[in-house]
Short mmCIF file of C-alpha atoms in Angstrom, two decimals:
data_model
loop_
_atom_site.label_atom_id
_atom_site.label_comp_id
_atom_site.label_asym_id
_atom_site.label_seq_id
_atom_site.Cartn_x
_atom_site.Cartn_y
_atom_site.Cartn_z
CA MET I 1 54.55 -6.83 0.04
CA GLU I 2 51.53 -5.19 0.10
CA PRO I 3 48.68 -7.64 -2.06
CA THR I 4 46.81 -6.28 -4.60
CA ALA I 5 43.45 -4.89 -4.66
CA GLU I 6 41.72 -5.32 -8.04
CA HIS I 7 38.61 -2.71 -8.82
CA GLY I 8 35.26 -3.76 -11.15
CA THR I 9 35.98 -7.13 -11.59
CA ASP I 10 33.05 -9.50 -12.93
CA ARG I 11 32.75 -10.63 -9.13
CA VAL I 12 33.08 -7.18 -7.89
CA LYS I 13 30.24 -5.65 -10.15
CA ARG I 14 28.06 -8.63 -9.55
CA GLY I 15 28.18 -8.57 -6.50
CA LEU I 16 26.49 -6.03 -5.45
CA ALA I 17 23.77 -7.01 -6.96
CA GLN I 18 23.44 -10.16 -5.19
CA GLN I 19 23.40 -7.34 -2.02
CA LEU I 20 20.10 -5.85 -3.21
CA LYS I 21 18.45 -9.45 -3.44
CA GLY I 22 15.22 -9.48 -1.89
CA GLY I 23 15.23 -5.86 -1.87
CA VAL I 24 13.61 -2.78 -4.18
CA ILE I 25 14.45 -0.41 -5.69
CA MET I 26 13.05 3.02 -6.11
CA ASP I 27 12.28 6.04 -9.25
CA VAL I 28 13.30 8.92 -7.57
CA VAL I 29 13.93 12.46 -9.51
CA SER I 30 14.86 14.79 -5.71
CA ALA I 31 17.24 14.54 -3.33
CA ASP I 32 13.66 14.49 -0.96
CA GLN I 33 12.01 11.27 -3.05
CA ALA I 34 15.38 9.95 -2.75
CA LYS I 35 15.17 10.25 1.43
CA ILE I 36 11.42 8.98 1.48
CA ALA I 37 12.39 6.27 -0.28
CA GLU I 38 15.20 5.12 2.11
CA GLU I 39 13.40 5.85 4.88
CA ALA I 40 10.71 3.42 3.49
CA GLY I 41 13.31 0.64 3.33
CA ALA I 42 14.37 0.80 -0.23
CA VAL I 43 17.63 -1.30 -1.23
CA ALA I 44 18.77 1.20 -3.32
CA VAL I 45 16.90 4.02 -5.51
CA MET I 46 17.27 5.04 -9.32
CA ALA I 47 18.12 8.79 -9.87
CA LEU I 48 15.97 9.98 -12.93
CA GLU I 49 14.69 13.52 -14.85
CA ARG I 50 11.64 12.10 -14.13
CA ILE I 51 8.91 8.65 -14.22
CA PRO I 52 8.24 6.59 -17.35
CA ALA I 53 5.18 7.81 -16.39
CA ASP I 54 5.25 11.36 -17.17
CA ILE I 55 8.17 10.35 -19.71
CA ARG I 56 4.95 9.06 -21.73
CA ALA I 57 2.52 11.67 -20.74
CA HIS I 58 5.57 14.36 -21.93
CA GLY I 59 6.84 12.51 -25.09
CA GLY I 60 10.02 14.20 -26.31
CA VAL I 61 14.08 13.34 -26.39
CA ALA I 62 14.67 12.07 -22.18
CA ARG I 63 17.75 11.94 -21.37
CA MET I 64 19.88 10.78 -18.72
CA ALA I 65 19.40 13.39 -15.12
CA ASP I 66 21.35 16.95 -14.29
CA PRO I 67 24.54 15.76 -12.97
CA ALA I 68 23.49 17.98 -9.87
CA LYS I 69 20.61 16.56 -9.07
CA VAL I 70 22.11 13.20 -9.43
CA GLU I 71 24.74 14.34 -6.70
CA GLN I 72 21.91 15.94 -4.37
CA ILE I 73 20.36 12.08 -4.52
CA ILE I 74 23.51 10.54 -3.99
CA ALA I 75 24.59 13.50 -0.30
CA MET I 76 21.14 12.47 0.28
CA VAL I 77 21.26 8.96 0.79
CA SER I 78 23.84 6.42 2.31
CA ILE I 79 22.11 3.18 0.10
CA PRO I 80 23.59 2.72 -3.77
CA VAL I 81 22.31 5.37 -6.01
CA MET I 82 21.59 3.98 -9.89
CA ALA I 83 20.80 6.40 -12.33
CA LYS I 84 19.86 6.31 -16.14
CA ALA I 85 22.14 6.20 -19.13
CA ARG I 86 20.60 5.86 -23.17
CA ILE I 87 21.17 2.93 -24.39
CA GLY I 88 23.70 3.43 -26.43
CA HIS I 89 25.06 6.87 -25.03
CA THR I 90 28.61 5.59 -23.83
CA VAL I 91 28.73 8.96 -22.76
CA GLU I 92 26.35 9.53 -20.55
CA ALA I 93 27.91 6.45 -18.53
CA GLN I 94 31.21 7.59 -18.45
CA VAL I 95 29.93 11.62 -16.80
CA LEU I 96 27.82 9.06 -14.34
CA GLN I 97 30.62 7.64 -13.37
CA SER I 98 31.95 10.01 -12.60
CA LEU I 99 29.80 11.24 -9.86
CA GLY I 100 30.19 8.08 -8.00
CA VAL I 101 26.88 6.41 -8.68
CA ASP I 102 26.83 2.71 -7.96
CA TYR I 103 25.23 0.69 -11.19
CA ILE I 104 24.15 2.54 -13.91
CA ASP I 105 20.65 1.08 -16.05
CA GLU I 106 21.18 1.32 -19.91
CA SER I 107 17.73 1.78 -20.35
CA GLU I 108 15.33 1.89 -23.08
CA VAL I 109 12.76 4.19 -20.40
CA LEU I 110 15.26 6.68 -22.60
CA THR I 111 15.41 7.62 -25.36
CA PRO I 112 18.18 5.31 -27.12
CA VAL I 113 20.78 7.16 -29.35
CA ALA I 114 21.63 3.50 -30.64
CA ASP I 115 21.31 0.38 -32.40
CA THR I 116 24.38 -0.49 -29.71
CA HIS I 117 24.38 -0.97 -27.10
CA ILE I 118 27.72 0.93 -24.58
CA ASP I 119 30.71 -1.40 -24.59
CA LYS I 120 29.71 -2.38 -20.16
CA ARG I 121 32.91 -4.26 -20.07
CA ALA I 122 35.04 -0.79 -20.37
CA PHE I 123 33.76 0.52 -17.14
CA THR I 124 34.40 -0.06 -13.52
CA VAL I 125 31.03 0.23 -12.28
CA PRO I 126 28.19 -2.33 -13.03
CA PHE I 127 25.55 -2.05 -15.75
CA VAL I 128 22.04 -3.75 -15.34
CA ASN I 129 19.97 -4.22 -18.49
CA GLY I 130 15.86 -4.66 -19.35
CA ALA I 131 15.57 -7.77 -21.69
CA LYS I 132 12.96 -9.31 -22.65
CA ASP I 133 13.41 -12.83 -23.42
CA LEU I 134 16.88 -15.64 -22.37
CA GLY I 135 18.72 -14.81 -25.62
CA GLU I 136 18.09 -10.66 -24.97
CA ALA I 137 19.24 -11.23 -21.63
CA LEU I 138 22.88 -13.14 -22.53
CA ARG I 139 23.63 -10.10 -25.05
CA ARG I 140 23.42 -8.02 -22.65
CA ILE I 141 25.54 -9.68 -20.18
CA GLY I 142 28.11 -10.58 -22.96
CA GLU I 143 28.67 -7.03 -23.22
CA GLY I 144 29.66 -6.94 -19.33
CA ALA I 145 25.77 -6.44 -17.65
CA ALA I 146 26.71 -7.29 -14.75
CA MET I 147 22.85 -7.77 -13.47
CA ILE I 148 19.36 -7.79 -15.35
CA ARG I 149 15.91 -6.80 -15.05
CA THR I 150 13.39 -7.45 -16.86
CA LYS I 151 11.42 -4.58 -19.29
CA GLY I 152 7.93 -4.76 -18.79
CA GLU I 153 5.74 -1.66 -20.09
CA PRO I 154 7.22 1.33 -17.79
CA GLY I 155 5.30 3.68 -16.81
CA THR I 156 2.02 2.17 -17.40
CA GLY I 157 1.47 0.17 -14.26
CA ASN I 158 0.12 -2.26 -15.56
CA VAL I 159 2.36 -5.56 -14.48
CA VAL I 160 1.12 -8.05 -17.89
CA GLU I 161 5.07 -7.52 -20.36
CA ALA I 162 7.29 -7.63 -17.00
CA VAL I 163 4.93 -11.03 -16.40
CA LYS I 164 5.23 -12.65 -19.79
CA HIS I 165 9.04 -11.41 -20.00
CA MET I 166 9.26 -13.64 -16.68
CA ARG I 167 7.76 -16.89 -17.78
CA LEU I 168 9.52 -16.88 -21.04
CA MET I 169 12.99 -16.43 -19.27
CA THR I 170 12.18 -19.04 -16.80
CA ALA I 171 10.66 -21.56 -19.74
CA GLN I 172 13.75 -21.31 -22.05
CA ILE I 173 16.23 -21.55 -19.03
CA ARG I 174 14.55 -24.62 -18.21
CA SER I 175 14.64 -25.59 -22.29
CA LEU I 176 17.88 -24.96 -21.76
CA THR I 177 18.97 -27.80 -19.55
CA THR I 178 17.11 -30.57 -20.82
CA LEU I 179 19.33 -30.20 -24.44
CA ASP I 180 22.26 -32.64 -24.87
CA ALA I 181 25.97 -30.52 -25.40
CA ASP I 182 25.55 -31.28 -29.28
CA GLU I 183 22.50 -28.97 -29.07
CA LEU I 184 23.09 -25.42 -27.51
CA MET I 185 25.00 -24.67 -30.70
CA ASN I 186 21.46 -24.88 -32.78
CA ALA I 187 20.19 -23.22 -29.14
CA ALA I 188 23.25 -20.74 -29.32
CA LYS I 189 21.79 -19.73 -32.86
CA ASP I 190 18.17 -19.63 -32.54
CA LEU I 191 18.88 -17.85 -29.17
CA ARG I 192 20.95 -14.70 -31.10
CA ALA I 193 23.14 -15.27 -27.77
CA PRO I 194 26.91 -15.87 -26.77
CA TYR I 195 27.55 -19.56 -27.59
CA HIS I 196 29.92 -20.05 -23.87
CA LEU I 197 26.31 -17.62 -21.86
CA VAL I 198 23.99 -20.77 -23.47
CA ALA I 199 26.60 -23.55 -22.49
CA GLU I 200 26.97 -22.11 -19.13
CA VAL I 201 23.34 -22.03 -18.36
CA ALA I 202 22.31 -24.71 -19.73
CA GLU I 203 24.24 -26.34 -17.63
CA THR I 204 23.69 -24.44 -13.74
CA GLY I 205 19.98 -24.13 -14.29
CA VAL I 206 20.23 -20.35 -13.50
CA LEU I 207 20.88 -16.61 -15.23
CA PRO I 208 24.99 -16.31 -14.53
CA VAL I 209 23.33 -13.30 -12.84
CA VAL I 210 20.65 -10.60 -10.07
CA ASN I 211 17.68 -10.67 -12.60
CA PHE I 212 15.02 -8.69 -11.03
CA ALA I 213 11.85 -7.44 -11.91
CA ALA I 214 11.11 -4.15 -12.93
CA GLY I 215 7.73 -2.79 -15.65
CA GLY I 216 4.37 -1.60 -14.40
CA ILE I 217 4.51 -2.91 -10.62
CA ALA I 218 2.53 -0.41 -9.19
CA THR I 219 0.99 -2.69 -5.77
CA PRO I 220 2.21 -4.83 -2.99
CA SER I 221 0.67 -7.77 -4.61
CA ASP I 222 2.32 -7.77 -8.17
CA ALA I 223 5.70 -6.61 -5.94
CA ALA I 224 4.69 -10.44 -4.73
CA LEU I 225 3.97 -11.71 -7.52
CA MET I 226 7.04 -10.89 -9.63
CA MET I 227 9.15 -12.53 -6.42
CA HIS I 228 6.66 -15.39 -6.78
CA LEU I 229 7.74 -15.87 -10.67
CA GLY I 230 11.76 -15.94 -9.14
CA CYS I 231 12.86 -12.56 -9.60
CA ASP I 232 15.80 -11.66 -7.48
CA GLY I 233 14.27 -8.11 -6.17
CA VAL I 234 11.76 -5.27 -7.71
CA PHE I 235 12.15 -1.88 -9.56
CA VAL I 236 9.43 0.06 -8.94
CA GLY I 237 8.78 2.89 -11.66
CA SER I 238 6.31 5.61 -11.23
CA GLY I 239 4.48 2.94 -8.98
CA ILE I 240 5.12 4.78 -6.18
CA PHE I 241 5.40 8.45 -6.21
CA LYS I 242 2.70 8.56 -8.84
CA SER I 243 0.18 7.08 -6.39
CA GLY I 244 -1.49 8.85 -3.72
CA ASP I 245 0.65 7.79 -0.23
CA PRO I 246 4.03 6.97 -1.96
CA ASP I 247 5.70 7.30 1.93
CA VAL I 248 2.74 4.67 2.61
CA ARG I 249 3.16 2.30 -0.72
CA ALA I 250 7.09 2.05 -0.64
CA ARG I 251 6.69 0.63 3.04
CA ALA I 252 3.94 -1.84 1.46
CA ILE I 253 5.93 -2.53 -0.78
CA VAL I 254 9.56 -3.43 0.65
CA GLU I 255 7.64 -5.79 3.25
CA ALA I 256 5.36 -7.70 0.38
CA THR I 257 9.12 -8.45 -1.34
CA THR I 258 10.47 -9.75 1.81
CA PHE I 259 7.28 -11.91 2.59
CA TYR I 260 5.91 -12.62 -0.79
CA GLN I 261 5.07 -16.22 0.34
CA ASP I 262 2.85 -15.47 3.35
CA PRO I 263 -0.47 -13.54 1.77
CA GLU I 264 -2.35 -12.20 4.99
CA LYS I 265 1.30 -9.98 5.35
CA ILE I 266 0.56 -9.12 2.33
CA ALA I 267 -3.23 -7.72 2.44
CA LYS I 268 -1.94 -6.72 6.15
CA VAL I 269 0.43 -4.20 4.23
CA SER I 270 -1.93 -3.69 1.21
CA LYS I 271 -5.54 -2.44 3.44
CA ASN I 272 -5.34 1.15 3.14
CA LEU I 273 -3.48 2.08 1.15
CA GLY I 274 -5.03 5.16 -1.38
CA GLU I 275 -4.83 6.06 -4.71
CA ALA I 276 -2.91 3.62 -6.78
CA MET I 277 -1.45 5.19 -10.49
CA VAL I 278 -3.99 5.06 -12.84
CA GLY I 279 -2.97 2.15 -15.51
CA ILE I 280 -2.69 1.62 -19.16
CA ASN I 281 -3.71 -1.09 -21.30
CA ILE I 282 -1.15 -2.06 -23.15
CA ASP I 283 -3.18 -3.44 -26.42
CA THR I 284 -4.86 -0.84 -26.81
CA MET I 285 -1.59 1.34 -26.81
CA PRO I 286 0.53 2.45 -30.33
CA ALA I 287 3.03 0.83 -31.71
CA GLU I 288 5.10 2.74 -31.02
CA GLU I 289 4.51 3.80 -27.88
CA ARG I 290 5.84 0.15 -26.40
CA MET I 291 9.11 1.53 -24.43
CA GLN I 292 10.26 -2.17 -24.32
CA ASP I 293 10.07 -2.66 -27.79
CA ARG I 294 13.58 0.04 -27.57
CA GLY I 295 17.44 -2.12 -27.88
CA ASP I 296 16.87 -5.42 -28.34
CA MET Z 1 23.32 -28.23 12.58
CA ARG Z 2 20.86 -26.37 11.25
CA VAL Z 3 22.15 -22.95 10.52
CA GLY Z 4 19.53 -19.78 9.92
CA ALA Z 5 19.97 -17.04 8.12
CA LEU Z 6 18.17 -14.60 8.02
CA ALA Z 7 16.46 -13.61 5.19
CA LEU Z 8 15.10 -9.90 5.38
CA GLN Z 9 16.49 -9.46 2.16
CA GLY Z 10 20.34 -9.42 0.69
CA ASP Z 11 22.26 -12.56 0.37
CA PHE Z 12 21.54 -15.06 2.00
CA ARG Z 13 20.87 -17.89 -0.45
CA GLU Z 14 24.81 -17.69 -1.16
CA HIS Z 15 25.29 -18.45 2.91
CA LEU Z 16 22.93 -21.31 2.99
CA ALA Z 17 24.60 -23.11 0.14
CA ILE Z 18 27.29 -22.75 2.37
CA ILE Z 19 26.10 -23.86 5.16
CA GLU Z 20 24.57 -27.40 3.35
CA GLY Z 21 27.97 -27.56 1.51
CA LEU Z 22 29.46 -28.35 5.07
CA GLY Z 23 27.44 -30.52 6.01
CA HIS Z 24 24.68 -28.91 8.20
CA ILE Z 25 20.58 -27.65 8.18
CA GLY Z 26 19.98 -24.43 6.58
CA VAL Z 27 17.02 -22.31 7.50
CA GLU Z 28 15.62 -18.72 5.81
CA VAL Z 29 14.53 -16.77 9.16
CA ARG Z 30 12.12 -14.27 8.89
CA THR Z 31 10.35 -14.70 11.72
CA PRO Z 32 11.13 -14.21 16.11
CA GLU Z 33 9.80 -18.52 16.11
CA GLU Z 34 11.68 -19.57 13.14
CA LEU Z 35 14.85 -18.41 15.38
CA ASP Z 36 13.40 -20.57 17.50
CA ASP Z 37 14.17 -23.30 15.91
CA VAL Z 38 18.16 -22.87 14.95
CA ASP Z 39 21.86 -22.94 16.96
CA ALA Z 40 23.05 -20.81 15.02
CA LEU Z 41 22.32 -17.44 12.96
CA ILE Z 42 24.40 -15.76 9.80
CA VAL Z 43 22.95 -12.34 9.27
CA PRO Z 44 23.85 -12.13 5.61
CA GLY Z 45 25.38 -9.03 2.96
CA GLY Z 46 22.64 -6.57 1.72
CA GLU Z 47 21.67 -3.08 2.54
CA SER Z 48 21.53 -2.39 6.42
CA THR Z 49 18.74 -0.06 6.86
CA THR Z 50 16.26 -2.45 4.99
CA ILE Z 51 17.71 -4.86 6.93
CA GLY Z 52 17.43 -2.82 10.57
CA ARG Z 53 13.84 -1.64 9.66
CA LEU Z 54 12.24 -4.84 8.61
CA ALA Z 55 13.97 -7.01 11.91
CA THR Z 56 11.68 -3.75 14.08
CA ILE Z 57 8.80 -3.94 12.54
CA TYR Z 58 8.97 -8.30 12.14
CA GLY Z 59 9.85 -7.69 16.58
CA LEU Z 60 13.02 -9.62 15.55
CA ILE Z 61 15.52 -6.94 17.31
CA GLU Z 62 14.90 -8.11 20.97
CA PRO Z 63 14.91 -11.97 20.54
CA VAL Z 64 17.73 -12.14 18.60
CA ARG Z 65 20.12 -10.14 21.24
CA ARG Z 66 19.04 -12.47 23.24
CA ARG Z 67 19.74 -15.25 21.60
CA ILE Z 68 23.52 -14.12 21.19
CA GLU Z 69 23.14 -13.24 24.69
CA GLU Z 70 22.93 -16.92 25.91
CA GLY Z 71 25.90 -17.75 23.76
CA MET Z 72 24.63 -18.68 20.64
CA PRO Z 73 27.50 -18.74 17.37
CA VAL Z 74 26.68 -15.92 15.37
CA LEU Z 75 28.53 -14.04 11.77
CA GLY Z 76 27.34 -11.18 10.31
CA THR Z 77 28.87 -9.74 7.02
CA CYS Z 78 29.70 -6.44 5.78
CA ALA Z 79 25.48 -5.52 6.09
CA GLY Z 80 26.04 -8.01 8.86
CA MET Z 81 28.56 -6.90 10.88
CA ILE Z 82 27.11 -3.43 10.89
CA PHE Z 83 23.46 -4.84 12.14
CA LEU Z 84 25.00 -6.48 15.61
CA ALA Z 85 27.52 -3.60 16.15
CA THR Z 86 26.92 -0.87 18.88
CA SER Z 87 26.55 2.26 16.86
CA THR Z 88 28.19 3.70 13.31
CA THR Z 89 29.68 7.01 12.81
CA GLY Z 90 26.76 8.30 10.76
CA PRO Z 91 23.01 8.96 12.03
CA ASP Z 92 21.05 6.25 14.53
CA GLN Z 93 19.32 3.25 12.18
CA PRO Z 94 18.14 -0.54 13.74
CA GLN Z 95 21.36 -2.49 15.23
CA LEU Z 96 21.11 -4.62 17.94
CA GLY Z 97 24.69 -3.37 20.20
CA VAL Z 98 26.31 -7.01 20.70
CA LEU Z 99 29.34 -6.40 19.11
CA ASP Z 100 31.18 -4.14 20.99
CA ALA Z 101 32.40 -1.74 18.23
CA VAL Z 102 32.39 1.51 16.19
CA VAL Z 103 31.13 0.53 12.36
CA GLU Z 104 31.99 2.68 9.70
CA ARG Z 105 29.44 2.94 6.48
CA ASN Z 106 30.64 2.55 3.05
CA ALA Z 107 34.66 2.94 4.24
CA PHE Z 108 35.95 2.61 1.83
CA GLY Z 109 33.87 4.44 -0.78
CA ARG Z 110 31.32 4.07 -3.32
CA GLN Z 111 30.84 0.92 -5.63
CA VAL Z 112 33.38 2.18 -7.80
CA ASP Z 113 36.29 1.93 -5.10
CA SER Z 114 35.03 -2.17 -4.67
CA PHE Z 115 37.02 -4.59 -4.64
CA GLU Z 116 38.18 -8.44 -4.11
CA MET Z 117 41.88 -9.74 -2.03
CA ALA Z 118 43.54 -12.07 -1.09
CA LEU Z 119 44.02 -11.53 2.28
CA ASP Z 120 45.41 -13.15 5.98
CA VAL Z 121 42.83 -14.37 8.51
CA THR Z 122 44.08 -15.22 12.02
CA GLY Z 123 43.30 -18.56 12.53
CA LEU Z 124 43.16 -19.90 9.35
CA ASP Z 125 45.49 -21.42 7.02
CA GLY Z 126 46.41 -19.14 4.37
CA PRO Z 127 44.72 -16.18 2.76
CA ILE Z 128 40.49 -16.57 2.59
CA HIS Z 129 39.90 -14.27 -1.09
CA ALA Z 130 37.92 -11.72 0.35
CA VAL Z 131 35.06 -9.89 -1.50
CA PHE Z 132 34.48 -5.55 -0.14
CA ILE Z 133 31.76 -4.62 -1.94
CA ARG Z 134 30.82 -0.41 -0.94
CA ALA Z 135 32.38 -2.38 2.75
CA PRO Z 136 32.21 -0.73 5.82
CA TRP Z 137 35.42 -0.90 8.51
CA ILE Z 138 35.22 -0.60 12.20
CA ASP Z 139 36.63 2.40 13.38
CA LYS Z 140 36.83 1.36 16.97
CA VAL Z 141 36.82 -1.82 19.21
CA GLY Z 142 36.41 -2.73 22.89
CA GLY Z 143 38.63 -4.72 25.20
CA SER Z 144 37.04 -7.66 24.51
CA VAL Z 145 36.83 -8.21 20.60
CA GLU Z 146 39.91 -9.45 19.14
CA VAL Z 147 40.97 -8.04 15.25
CA LEU Z 148 42.08 -10.85 13.11
CA ALA Z 149 41.98 -9.11 10.14
CA THR Z 150 43.27 -5.85 8.71
CA VAL Z 151 43.40 -4.18 5.53
CA ALA Z 152 45.22 -0.61 5.08
CA ASP Z 153 42.99 2.42 4.52
CA PRO Z 154 43.93 3.21 0.99
CA GLU Z 155 44.03 7.49 2.04
CA THR Z 156 45.51 7.17 5.36
CA GLY Z 157 47.19 3.44 5.09
CA ARG Z 158 46.12 3.41 8.32
CA ASP Z 159 45.15 -0.47 9.45
CA ARG Z 160 41.40 -1.02 9.39
CA PRO Z 161 40.34 -4.05 11.07
CA VAL Z 162 37.71 -6.16 8.24
CA VAL Z 163 37.63 -9.84 10.48
CA VAL Z 164 36.70 -9.35 14.68
CA ARG Z 165 35.86 -11.99 16.94
CA GLN Z 166 34.44 -11.68 20.36
CA ASP Z 167 33.22 -14.70 21.99
CA ASN Z 168 30.65 -16.34 19.75
CA ILE Z 169 30.62 -13.58 17.28
CA VAL Z 170 32.28 -13.17 13.74
CA ALA Z 171 31.23 -10.62 11.85
CA THR Z 172 33.55 -9.27 8.58
CA SER Z 173 33.58 -6.36 6.64
CA PHE Z 174 33.59 -8.20 3.24
CA HIS Z 175 31.76 -11.33 1.63
CA PRO Z 176 33.02 -14.50 2.34
CA GLU Z 177 29.15 -15.76 1.00
CA LEU Z 178 30.17 -14.90 -2.71
CA THR Z 179 33.10 -17.20 -3.34
CA SER Z 180 32.87 -21.23 -2.31
CA ASP Z 181 35.65 -20.39 0.78
CA GLY Z 182 33.73 -21.98 3.61
CA ARG Z 183 36.30 -21.21 6.30
CA LEU Z 184 35.22 -18.21 7.95
CA HIS Z 185 31.70 -20.17 8.38
CA GLU Z 186 33.81 -22.92 9.94
CA LEU Z 187 35.04 -20.29 12.45
CA PHE Z 188 31.92 -19.27 13.06
CA LEU Z 189 30.30 -22.34 13.82
CA GLY Z 190 33.43 -23.88 15.72
CA ASP Z 191 33.59 -26.57 12.85
CA HIS Z 192 37.81 -26.60 14.00
#
């Protein structure tokens, strides 16, 4: 008898994220940008209608990308194609799965449609979700997310929030590993996270899925800093195609991510990159413009 | 034994965890100098276009090829299989060309077509649990390549090679590093 092949298991979903480790995933809004990203060494591209900085500037409701555009991007590149769906928008996610997208980002960059997130276990395609802290990461994993990324503050070119989220998550994981078994239920209550996942992290000392950096990464040094803080890889949203020379910057960020422990190589690739995207200070940003507060 | 994993991108840490579990020393290899210091090499899963590009820029293609031609044991998994092979059925990309095979990338389809299954491999006692992620298969092999396992092409039913050996080279379409089974690592190291 022919052995049975199982699709859409946790191992298969989480396994793709493991293949992306040490790599850079780049936001693209067209097939041409996707090609530039692939040639620069991106491990995957994220298809969306507008990059976060433009969503920020234009306002209004931000939705999933036009399916025609997603198909053009899929046809253009051989690397995995991810796409964003609105938080809680099950049907956008179903549409993206039917198009053959390889990963869905249930993303706070788009306008949420609900307080509840998508039941990601019901899908064959894997999901990545943003998180500001360990509790949020474990809630999303409890819903079926197969990959986590920091939320950061997207579309700002300011990496401060991503740093904050990653440091907090690492500190919370470290503190869990010091607890006795009889303290874990209280920890789960404080983190507002599923008990079995809290107990698993306390035991292993690591998240059960791959954790990438995202939100505000604009330079090779930013990417290397996030790797230095323990991220498994990097998403770059507006940072590449909002800069003066996207191709050169994309290549430099890829190399800085691999060689994050080698300051001389980072210095070399950081020379003469042209204009970086203009940054935004988070302190002076009105609360209602903070995307990281969407979804919890 | 000092066993290196090419650490440009991909799941090299999973490979090195298995290597250490087998009692060897695991080493991350990013430069030609680090390559000089290992007795065997793993080319991990990842994105083959990314790994190929970084290997080209950082001068690793020729040194790795030379070591393999001199007989260093090498294991390539998924992207690693692609990187070792002569060519792909798609556009040109940087490859070592040491494994006499033509590889078809993403042959089983996109991520929704990725799967896991029990697989019999010649030379291993009992099936191995094989995880295929956007996996390639081998389209054509040269005469010196031994096919150790095949999977039926879901569309045509034709058996496609997914584990092959050619002298000191072992290559797999799937990811032995995603399970705790170290038998394929023992096989390429000649541990049994």
